[in-house]
Amino acid sequence: MIFLFHHFTMLSLIVFSFFSTVLSTAIDRRIPIPAGYVAAPYYPAPHGGWTSDWTESYRKASLIVSNLTLAEKTNITAGTGIFMGRCVGNTGSALRAGIPQLCLQDGPLGLRNSDHNTAFPAGITTGATFDKTLMRARGVALGEEFRGKGVNVYLGPSVGALGRKPRGGRNWEGFGSDPVLQAFGGALTVEGVQSVGVIATIKHLIANEQEQFRMYSLVQPGISSNLDDRTLHELYLWPFAEGVRSGVGSVMIAYNAVNGSACSQNSYLINGVLKDELGFQGFVVSDWLAQISGVASALAGLDLSMPGDIHTIPLLGSSYWMYEYSRSILNGSIPVDRLNDAVTRILATWFQMGQDQNYPPPTFDTNTLNAQGPLYPGALFSPQGVVNEFVNVQANHAEVAREIARDAITLLKNVNSTLPLAQAATLKIFGTDAEKNPDGINSCTDQGCNKGTLGMGWGSGSARYPYMDSPIDAFKARGSNYTFFNTDSFPSNSKPSPGDVAVVFISADSGENYITVENNPGDRTSAGLKAWHNGDKLVQDVAAKYSTVVVVVHTVGPIILEPWHDLPSVKAILFAHLPGQEAGSSLTQVLYGDVSPSGHLPYTIPKSEADYPASLSLVGFQPGQPQDTFTEGLYIDYRHFNKAKITPRYAFGHGLSYTTFSFTNATITPVTPLSSYPPARPAKGSTPAYSTAIPPASEAYWPANFPRIWRYLYSWLEKSDADAAAARASSTTKYPYPAGYSNVQRPGPAAGGAQGGNPALFDTVFSISVRVTNTGKRPGKAVVQLYIQFPESVEVDTPVVQLRDFEKTGVLGVGEGTEVRLRVTRKDVSVWDMEKQNWWVPDTEGEYGVWMGEAVDRLEVRCGSRSGGCEEGVEGPI
Ligand SMILES: *[C@@H]1O[C@H](CO)[C@@H](O)[C@H](O)[C@H]1NC(C)=O
Ligand SMILES: *[C@@H]1O[C@H](CO)[C@@H](O)[C@H](O)[C@H]1NC(C)=O
Ligand SMILES: *[C@@H]1O[C@H](CO)[C@@H](O)[C@H](O)[C@H]1NC(C)=O
Ligand SMILES: *[C@@H]1O[C@H](CO)[C@@H](O)[C@H](O)[C@H]1NC(C)=O
Ligand SMILES: *[C@@H]1O[C@H](CO)[C@@H](O)[C@H](O)[C@H]1NC(C)=O
Ligand SMILES: *[C@@H]1O[C@H](CO)[C@@H](O)[C@H](O)[C@H]1NC(C)=O
Ligand SMILES: *[C@@H]1O[C@H](CO)[C@@H](O)[C@H](O)[C@H]1NC(C)=O
């Protein structure tokens, strides 16, 4: 999400609308996609409520739903319109039944457009910690802030974009370019957020890997991500499956198409993959203005339309649902059970999180920072009232934010122990990224600029900073002996002395497509993988005059380091990722050695952008529907570099410490025995039963003398319209249902059976332990990464190794050791069998290599699944 309408003047809206009428013909028509890719039909939308962990919530919800009128039901399944309430999304209510409007609010790293909130480190930073405890703790803190402001639905975590394209604009909102790292980051965020009663929204389903051309607009259909079923299951769906397994309440559908069919009405994706196979019990919400049809999207499984308006010309008070949904029920086009299921899913989720008990209403307004303002800014004439109560929800969340920012810092290079710095070191600091934006830390809407310390990318995934602890603030607070040159060009007056340590700050930014920053329309289209603001030249110039140079990088993803990486004076390089508000002391604690760095790269840093497969480039303009075909299959990031035997500059998982660790005494223990396919799935439990009769038209009539707000979206129809729709139900004109349409519920596929899929997929098949000992001279935390290598006997093509689990230790003192336990599940040793549509263990007796180490290219311990033994100090597979 989301469009930035504050910037739209009325005039531009009118111009925009004019073009729409000219150009909107035929864009919803399917456009040819490359041969072989098929968007198959999957109907009907599976009813929710069949897993035992949701039974009680569905029971409560069904009691209410059975008693709602048609207009109440269709009011709950859509937003009341863009800018028609305090939150970025506001559903209609059914107050008679005690159902309030629900508030949906961005975004993944903190409350967007709010006040007195924490600006947490971004997802990518959290991923770089490789720390499950911190991932969950961040979720709890986020949940407390959203609840504290009265938000029902947190619009995060983002696990797609997966980071397939290094230039992709929103990779930083997620946790890294590996499905398992992304899955732990996402699922632990879901668990944390929902532990305090806030509904989490895992997004964006699916294959939303490029910003530009993502939306169905007036001029073009959204980009089509064309990918096969195995790639979908083994990469892009994996984190969604784990989020569903954690009980996520909501899933957001992406803007783009998959195989030519818009995700918001892709029945195979929503009905088939998400609701039937993954057993998702919550509700499916559209991304903002991603919905492009009424009946079709309902049949395909969409449950909630946000913000409620039609996608072509929002703001005029038109909707595909609301009153049109009422009409579609009365005229018989959408079966009554589909609406009942959608409403039940929404209300069951509300009960599942306990939001029926003392849940606070919103106390902030995403549209303004003023205390008073229009209640419905999207209306021409709106009643005024109190809109911001400035509730402080920060509590002590700065602590967890700082800990994440600190433990994410990834030390890439540290020649001759240049770091840590001595407290007495004389520092010369260069680069505008070291200090706060001089125009104000929140001077750019949705952080749509790269000026001053880069704490987050831009777009709906941003938050306002309550403060910014900049690196310079922290040097100052520490009493460092430093001189700061607040410039990105090398100053002539820096007076180098031989003992100086030069610290250079550079950055690389990206964000969401509705804002273009320095010619980058979300994606790093023009910046490429280069440091911004001539950062390379700044490092080169400093390195020419100073003999000890430390480079600190705030970045959304990989940048090419080659222009200066090997210069003799570039002694140390740190990636501080996107630290949010806690950019300062988190960094100085590492630089001065209060703690050892313990972050690891959540992606590969190549030597050249040409080292990636060509299919990972951004797709440029194409007439018709832009096609983005995932021909590289599973081979993104390290999976590609390993297969192609290209040595990157720094491998996935790389990260140095000030100390060293040994991994010894590894053991592997078989737990659940393997079979080629998982045992049969449990049957679906029962789901709420309701009358399927079309309700009387009177249930949708406007109440007499209702004070309408212009452009507000209501679910009522004029009496004549409602009656006409009802008459149509018994006429011979039938809705042109898509091929493959049916309204008979199915038992569900073999790969399903519980939230996340067949529960046997998550059985532990091997448990592994390893002793980690601090063998160096300083305390520090170690990360153990576990990768799986498929047996040589397996004929199906698999990546050389794939991350399957990881753990981070607490601080280990010098000489101290601890035992770390990891696990390998059935799913971890399976491949997706496209023919059988199930997870398949290609060789149950084969020797799987279970590798452990500190990076994908530093795997020094190997356990064998068949041999049952483990070896240390062996040569890794890379
Ligand atoms: C896309 O097409 C491929 C190739 O036919 C197929 O394997 C895959 O399941 C399709 N995906 C979706 C979401 O329709
Ligand atoms: C249904 O609504 C009616 C009237 O509003 C009320 O009397 C009745 O108790 C409700 N039933 C349930 C199960 O909530
Ligand atoms: C729909 O929700 C709006 C906003 O809360 C409310 O004003 C309206 O009365 C609701 N309609 C019905 C049918 O309950
Ligand atoms: C019923 O109403 C919906 C919403 O306006 C419309 O899309 C659909 O075509 C109608 N069905 C029939 C059979 O007219
Ligand atoms: C590291 O230190 C040693 C000993 O002081 C020195 O010989 C060597 O050149 C240094 N290496 C680099 C890359 O500076
Ligand atoms: C800072 O370092 C310089 C150069 O070593 C030294 O002359 C100066 O006294 C130091 N200043 C402080 C406040 O320590
Ligand atoms: C670890 O293995 C070594 C031999 O490799 C052995 O000497 C030592 O006792 C073992 N330590 C533990 C804690 O099992």
mmCIF file of N, CA and C in Angstrom, residues 83 146 148 155 157 173 224 276 318 385 407 485 489 506 587 618 758 851:
data_model
loop_
_atom_site.group_PDB
_atom_site.id
_atom_site.type_symbol
_atom_site.label_atom_id
_atom_site.label_comp_id
_atom_site.label_asym_id
_atom_site.label_seq_id
_atom_site.Cartn_x
_atom_site.Cartn_y
_atom_site.Cartn_z
ATOM 1 N N PHE A 83 -9.839 7.909 2.918
ATOM 2 C CA PHE A 83 -9.941 9.146 3.740
ATOM 3 C C PHE A 83 -11.309 9.305 4.396
ATOM 4 N N PHE A 146 0.304 -0.619 18.409
ATOM 5 C CA PHE A 146 -0.906 -0.581 17.576
ATOM 6 C C PHE A 146 -2.150 -0.691 18.444
ATOM 7 N N GLY A 148 -2.295 0.154 21.543
ATOM 8 C CA GLY A 148 -2.337 1.378 22.344
ATOM 9 C C GLY A 148 -2.986 2.539 21.611
ATOM 10 N N LEU A 155 -0.917 -3.810 9.611
ATOM 11 C CA LEU A 155 -0.667 -4.189 8.220
ATOM 12 C C LEU A 155 0.798 -4.582 8.032
ATOM 13 N N PRO A 157 3.382 -8.459 9.066
ATOM 14 C CA PRO A 157 4.686 -8.220 8.443
ATOM 15 C C PRO A 157 4.656 -8.421 6.936
ATOM 16 N N GLU A 173 11.424 -4.113 3.672
ATOM 17 C CA GLU A 173 10.323 -4.293 4.624
ATOM 18 C C GLU A 173 10.296 -5.729 5.145
ATOM 19 N N SER A 224 2.599 -8.972 -14.503
ATOM 20 C CA SER A 224 2.293 -10.375 -14.244
ATOM 21 C C SER A 224 3.561 -11.121 -13.870
ATOM 22 N N ASP A 276 -7.396 -23.432 0.921
ATOM 23 C CA ASP A 276 -7.574 -24.884 0.999
ATOM 24 C C ASP A 276 -6.275 -25.574 1.400
ATOM 25 N N SER A 318 -17.571 5.448 -5.366
ATOM 26 C CA SER A 318 -17.957 4.226 -6.069
ATOM 27 C C SER A 318 -17.189 3.051 -5.493
ATOM 28 N N GLY A 385 -14.107 17.405 14.367
ATOM 29 C CA GLY A 385 -14.081 16.870 15.723
ATOM 30 C C GLY A 385 -12.659 16.612 16.166
ATOM 31 N N ASP A 407 22.367 -5.365 17.262
ATOM 32 C CA ASP A 407 22.715 -6.763 16.970
ATOM 33 C C ASP A 407 22.538 -7.123 15.499
ATOM 34 N N PHE A 485 32.512 16.349 9.106
ATOM 35 C CA PHE A 485 32.365 17.100 7.861
ATOM 36 C C PHE A 485 31.043 16.677 7.232
ATOM 37 N N SER A 489 30.903 15.473 -0.439
ATOM 38 C CA SER A 489 32.100 15.622 -1.278
ATOM 39 C C SER A 489 33.266 15.843 -0.331
ATOM 40 N N ILE A 506 27.846 6.241 4.197
ATOM 41 C CA ILE A 506 27.178 6.281 2.893
ATOM 42 C C ILE A 506 25.850 5.526 2.998
ATOM 43 N N LEU A 587 25.187 1.946 17.052
ATOM 44 C CA LEU A 587 26.402 1.875 16.236
ATOM 45 C C LEU A 587 27.656 2.095 17.085
ATOM 46 N N LEU A 618 15.036 -5.436 -13.354
ATOM 47 C CA LEU A 618 13.709 -4.815 -13.349
ATOM 48 C C LEU A 618 13.106 -4.945 -14.737
ATOM 49 N N ASN A 758 -0.420 -29.700 5.643
ATOM 50 C CA ASN A 758 -0.483 -30.983 6.342
ATOM 51 C C ASN A 758 0.400 -30.906 7.596
ATOM 52 N N TRP A 851 24.468 -29.150 7.255
ATOM 53 C CA TRP A 851 25.669 -28.336 7.422
ATOM 54 C C TRP A 851 25.432 -27.212 8.413
#
